[in-house]
Structures are given as C-alpha cells and as structure tokens.
C-alpha cells in the first residue's frame, strides 16, 4: 500500500515497488516509431535492491534489418546481465538510491541517471556566447571574401 501522509509518499512508493526501468530503442513494435520503456515492479524486492532502482539505457541495443527493428540475443543478454548484477555500467546502467531519485523530483527518466556518451562537457553561457558570436562574425567575413573572389557580389 502507498504511504499517504508523508511529503515523499510518491518517492517512497517508487522505491518500495519499482526495481528497474529499461529504455529500449525505437521501432521495436509494429507501427510504433517511439522508444519503448519497461518498468519492472516487485512487491518483495531483494534486500540488496531495497531503496534502489536500476536504470538501464538500452536504446543502442537494437538491430535494424529489412525495415524491421529487433533485439538480438546479445542485446537481451546484456540487458539481463545488467539487471541481475544490479551495478553501474558507464553509459548503460545506473543504480540510483532514494537521494538520487529525490534530487530528480522523483522522475524515472533514464537520461536523468545514465550519462550519455559525449554529453559530459558543460558549457557556461557567459563564456560560450561571446566565442560563438566571434566565430559567427569570422565565418560571415570569410564567406564574403570567398564570394568576392568568385565575383559573386
């Protein structure tokens, strides 16, 4: 039963029953181009899983052939192994505890927990915007020079 009189009742309920959230790639189901998601819930979680949820980003574990998308046995085994081992795997799986999920406003979005390849760089707007403006100006000058050289004024 869901606890009722606590400010974190949704979070506690999530931690109590949700064991795993798996994100799958698009086009796995007939006439459905969107990505799929599997949520594994358990009434009796293993002791090592209590207060935790594993997020598995398996969007890249999809093969496409003859306009059909499908999971190969290697994809399925990788997903099962990640779930059974219940450990972090860089860019693939993240075990989140109650604090992690609370910090993400109790959202179960896989991207909130599993880092994506190539997205670790943080850009600071005050530093990046002047650089972008200067690069844009330089590009416009070079394009104007090129067009002038081609006599396309």
mmCIF file of C-alpha atoms in Angstrom:
data_model
loop_
_atom_site.group_PDB
_atom_site.id
_atom_site.type_symbol
_atom_site.label_atom_id
_atom_site.label_comp_id
_atom_site.label_asym_id
_atom_site.label_seq_id
_atom_site.Cartn_x
_atom_site.Cartn_y
_atom_site.Cartn_z
ATOM 1 C CA UNK A 1 0.000 0.000 0.000
ATOM 2 C CA UNK A 2 1.141 3.514 -0.797
ATOM 3 C CA UNK A 3 2.008 5.641 2.248
ATOM 4 C CA UNK A 4 -0.377 8.613 2.441
ATOM 5 C CA UNK A 5 0.671 11.286 4.945
ATOM 6 C CA UNK A 6 4.268 11.975 4.074
ATOM 7 C CA UNK A 7 5.621 14.602 1.693
ATOM 8 C CA UNK A 8 7.724 11.960 -0.005
ATOM 9 C CA UNK A 9 4.925 9.416 -0.347
ATOM 10 C CA UNK A 10 5.328 9.091 -4.149
ATOM 11 C CA UNK A 11 9.078 8.707 -3.786
ATOM 12 C CA UNK A 12 8.743 6.113 -1.042
ATOM 13 C CA UNK A 13 6.172 4.232 -3.116
ATOM 14 C CA UNK A 14 8.516 4.274 -6.131
ATOM 15 C CA UNK A 15 11.401 2.984 -4.030
ATOM 16 C CA UNK A 16 9.180 0.327 -2.480
ATOM 17 C CA UNK A 17 7.990 -1.340 -5.715
ATOM 18 C CA UNK A 18 9.999 -0.131 -8.748
ATOM 19 C CA UNK A 19 13.069 -2.304 -9.233
ATOM 20 C CA UNK A 20 14.193 -1.450 -12.760
ATOM 21 C CA UNK A 21 13.497 0.978 -15.620
ATOM 22 C CA UNK A 22 14.714 -0.157 -19.052
ATOM 23 C CA UNK A 23 14.706 2.119 -22.078
ATOM 24 C CA UNK A 24 14.608 0.403 -25.463
ATOM 25 C CA UNK A 25 15.183 1.827 -28.935
ATOM 26 C CA UNK A 26 12.542 2.961 -31.405
ATOM 27 C CA UNK A 27 10.540 0.878 -33.892
ATOM 28 C CA UNK A 28 10.515 -2.335 -31.870
ATOM 29 C CA UNK A 29 6.742 -2.632 -32.049
ATOM 30 C CA UNK A 30 4.674 -2.714 -35.215
ATOM 31 C CA UNK A 31 3.558 0.743 -36.307
ATOM 32 C CA UNK A 32 5.142 2.421 -33.272
ATOM 33 C CA UNK A 33 8.173 4.563 -34.036
ATOM 34 C CA UNK A 34 8.628 5.774 -30.469
ATOM 35 C CA UNK A 35 11.092 4.373 -27.983
ATOM 36 C CA UNK A 36 9.787 1.733 -25.617
ATOM 37 C CA UNK A 37 10.174 1.503 -21.850
ATOM 38 C CA UNK A 38 9.875 -1.450 -19.497
ATOM 39 C CA UNK A 39 9.325 -0.904 -15.778
ATOM 40 C CA UNK A 40 9.911 -3.917 -13.548
ATOM 41 C CA UNK A 41 7.990 -3.760 -10.272
ATOM 42 C CA UNK A 42 8.294 -6.170 -7.377
ATOM 43 C CA UNK A 43 6.243 -6.477 -4.234
ATOM 44 C CA UNK A 44 9.181 -8.150 -2.480
ATOM 45 C CA UNK A 45 12.491 -6.699 -3.594
ATOM 46 C CA UNK A 46 15.744 -8.450 -2.722
ATOM 47 C CA UNK A 47 17.471 -6.893 0.288
ATOM 48 C CA UNK A 48 20.263 -5.568 -1.926
ATOM 49 C CA UNK A 49 17.689 -3.808 -4.127
ATOM 50 C CA UNK A 50 15.654 -2.178 -1.364
ATOM 51 C CA UNK A 51 15.690 1.606 -1.570
ATOM 52 C CA UNK A 52 17.258 1.443 -5.043
ATOM 53 C CA UNK A 53 16.220 1.406 -8.691
ATOM 54 C CA UNK A 54 18.451 0.429 -11.610
ATOM 55 C CA UNK A 55 18.073 2.445 -14.802
ATOM 56 C CA UNK A 56 19.209 0.710 -17.999
ATOM 57 C CA UNK A 57 19.644 2.680 -21.215
ATOM 58 C CA UNK A 58 19.348 0.014 -23.911
ATOM 59 C CA UNK A 59 18.352 2.354 -26.755
ATOM 60 C CA UNK A 60 21.514 1.381 -28.610
ATOM 61 C CA UNK A 61 20.850 -2.328 -28.198
ATOM 62 C CA UNK A 62 18.587 -2.588 -31.234
ATOM 63 C CA UNK A 63 19.365 -4.045 -34.653
ATOM 64 C CA UNK A 64 17.627 -2.977 -37.827
ATOM 65 C CA UNK A 65 17.309 -5.148 -40.918
ATOM 66 C CA UNK A 66 14.830 -5.058 -43.803
ATOM 67 C CA UNK A 67 12.982 -2.101 -42.237
ATOM 68 C CA UNK A 68 12.429 -4.055 -39.013
ATOM 69 C CA UNK A 69 13.951 -3.366 -35.613
ATOM 70 C CA UNK A 70 14.592 -6.164 -33.158
ATOM 71 C CA UNK A 71 16.651 -7.212 -30.157
ATOM 72 C CA UNK A 72 19.289 -9.834 -30.818
ATOM 73 C CA UNK A 73 20.197 -12.430 -28.186
ATOM 74 C CA UNK A 74 23.381 -10.484 -27.356
ATOM 75 C CA UNK A 75 21.276 -7.370 -26.660
ATOM 76 C CA UNK A 76 18.870 -9.297 -24.461
ATOM 77 C CA UNK A 77 21.721 -10.948 -22.532
ATOM 78 C CA UNK A 78 23.422 -7.583 -21.952
ATOM 79 C CA UNK A 79 20.188 -6.126 -20.540
ATOM 80 C CA UNK A 80 19.505 -9.185 -18.362
ATOM 81 C CA UNK A 81 23.090 -9.220 -17.093
ATOM 82 C CA UNK A 82 22.924 -5.538 -16.134
ATOM 83 C CA UNK A 83 19.668 -6.119 -14.268
ATOM 84 C CA UNK A 84 20.855 -9.244 -12.477
ATOM 85 C CA UNK A 85 24.210 -7.718 -11.459
ATOM 86 C CA UNK A 86 22.463 -4.526 -10.313
ATOM 87 C CA UNK A 87 25.633 -2.436 -10.722
ATOM 88 C CA UNK A 88 26.589 0.762 -12.514
ATOM 89 C CA UNK A 89 27.851 0.329 -16.076
ATOM 90 C CA UNK A 90 29.182 3.502 -17.658
ATOM 91 C CA UNK A 91 26.805 4.868 -20.335
ATOM 92 C CA UNK A 92 24.484 1.872 -19.883
ATOM 93 C CA UNK A 93 23.195 1.346 -16.341
ATOM 94 C CA UNK A 94 22.969 3.324 -13.113
ATOM 95 C CA UNK A 95 21.755 2.200 -9.707
ATOM 96 C CA UNK A 96 20.011 5.136 -8.070
ATOM 97 C CA UNK A 97 19.158 5.375 -4.402
ATOM 98 C CA UNK A 98 16.408 7.366 -2.723
ATOM 99 C CA UNK A 99 18.552 10.539 -2.595
ATOM 100 C CA UNK A 100 19.340 10.392 -6.328
ATOM 101 C CA UNK A 101 15.675 9.981 -7.215
ATOM 102 C CA UNK A 102 14.596 12.669 -4.742
ATOM 103 C CA UNK A 103 17.124 15.074 -6.308
ATOM 104 C CA UNK A 104 15.482 14.385 -9.698
ATOM 105 C CA UNK A 105 11.995 15.225 -8.345
ATOM 106 C CA UNK A 106 11.042 11.522 -8.302
ATOM 107 C CA UNK A 107 11.233 11.355 -12.105
ATOM 108 C CA UNK A 108 12.063 7.996 -13.628
ATOM 109 C CA UNK A 109 13.609 9.398 -16.813
ATOM 110 C CA UNK A 110 16.577 7.209 -17.709
ATOM 111 C CA UNK A 111 18.559 10.166 -19.074
ATOM 112 C CA UNK A 112 18.438 11.764 -15.620
ATOM 113 C CA UNK A 113 20.561 8.938 -14.249
ATOM 114 C CA UNK A 114 22.538 7.245 -17.046
ATOM 115 C CA UNK A 115 25.102 9.579 -18.579
ATOM 116 C CA UNK A 116 25.136 9.732 -22.358
ATOM 117 C CA UNK A 117 28.346 9.438 -24.357
ATOM 118 C CA UNK A 118 29.669 12.809 -25.426
ATOM 119 C CA UNK A 119 27.456 14.820 -23.084
ATOM 120 C CA UNK A 120 29.850 15.231 -20.188
ATOM 121 C CA UNK A 121 31.095 18.633 -21.331
ATOM 122 C CA UNK A 122 29.439 21.564 -19.563
ATOM 123 C CA UNK A 123 29.154 24.878 -21.365
ATOM 124 C CA UNK A 124 28.838 28.135 -19.450
ATOM 125 C CA UNK A 125 26.681 30.603 -21.362
ATOM 126 C CA UNK A 126 28.620 33.732 -20.331
ATOM 127 C CA UNK A 127 31.832 32.171 -21.678
ATOM 128 C CA UNK A 128 30.410 30.362 -24.708
ATOM 129 C CA UNK A 129 28.168 33.046 -26.210
ATOM 130 C CA UNK A 130 30.938 35.615 -26.954
ATOM 131 C CA UNK A 131 33.038 32.858 -28.557
ATOM 132 C CA UNK A 132 30.091 31.782 -30.707
ATOM 133 C CA UNK A 133 29.356 35.393 -31.765
ATOM 134 C CA UNK A 134 33.007 35.942 -32.735
ATOM 135 C CA UNK A 135 33.098 32.669 -34.699
ATOM 136 C CA UNK A 136 29.894 33.686 -36.470
ATOM 137 C CA UNK A 137 31.362 37.086 -37.423
ATOM 138 C CA UNK A 138 34.549 35.462 -38.714
ATOM 139 C CA UNK A 139 32.528 32.996 -40.775
ATOM 140 C CA UNK A 140 30.477 35.814 -42.373
ATOM 141 C CA UNK A 141 33.664 37.715 -43.272
ATOM 142 C CA UNK A 142 35.223 34.600 -44.805
ATOM 143 C CA UNK A 143 32.070 33.814 -46.798
ATOM 144 C CA UNK A 144 32.003 37.419 -48.086
ATOM 145 C CA UNK A 145 35.690 37.113 -49.076
ATOM 146 C CA UNK A 146 35.049 33.828 -50.848
ATOM 147 C CA UNK A 147 32.069 35.221 -52.745
ATOM 148 C CA UNK A 148 34.143 38.262 -53.701
ATOM 149 C CA UNK A 149 36.903 36.027 -55.028
ATOM 150 C CA UNK A 150 34.302 34.149 -57.066
ATOM 151 C CA UNK A 151 32.961 37.504 -58.320
ATOM 152 C CA UNK A 152 29.547 36.735 -56.853
ATOM 153 C CA UNK A 153 28.623 40.037 -55.273
#
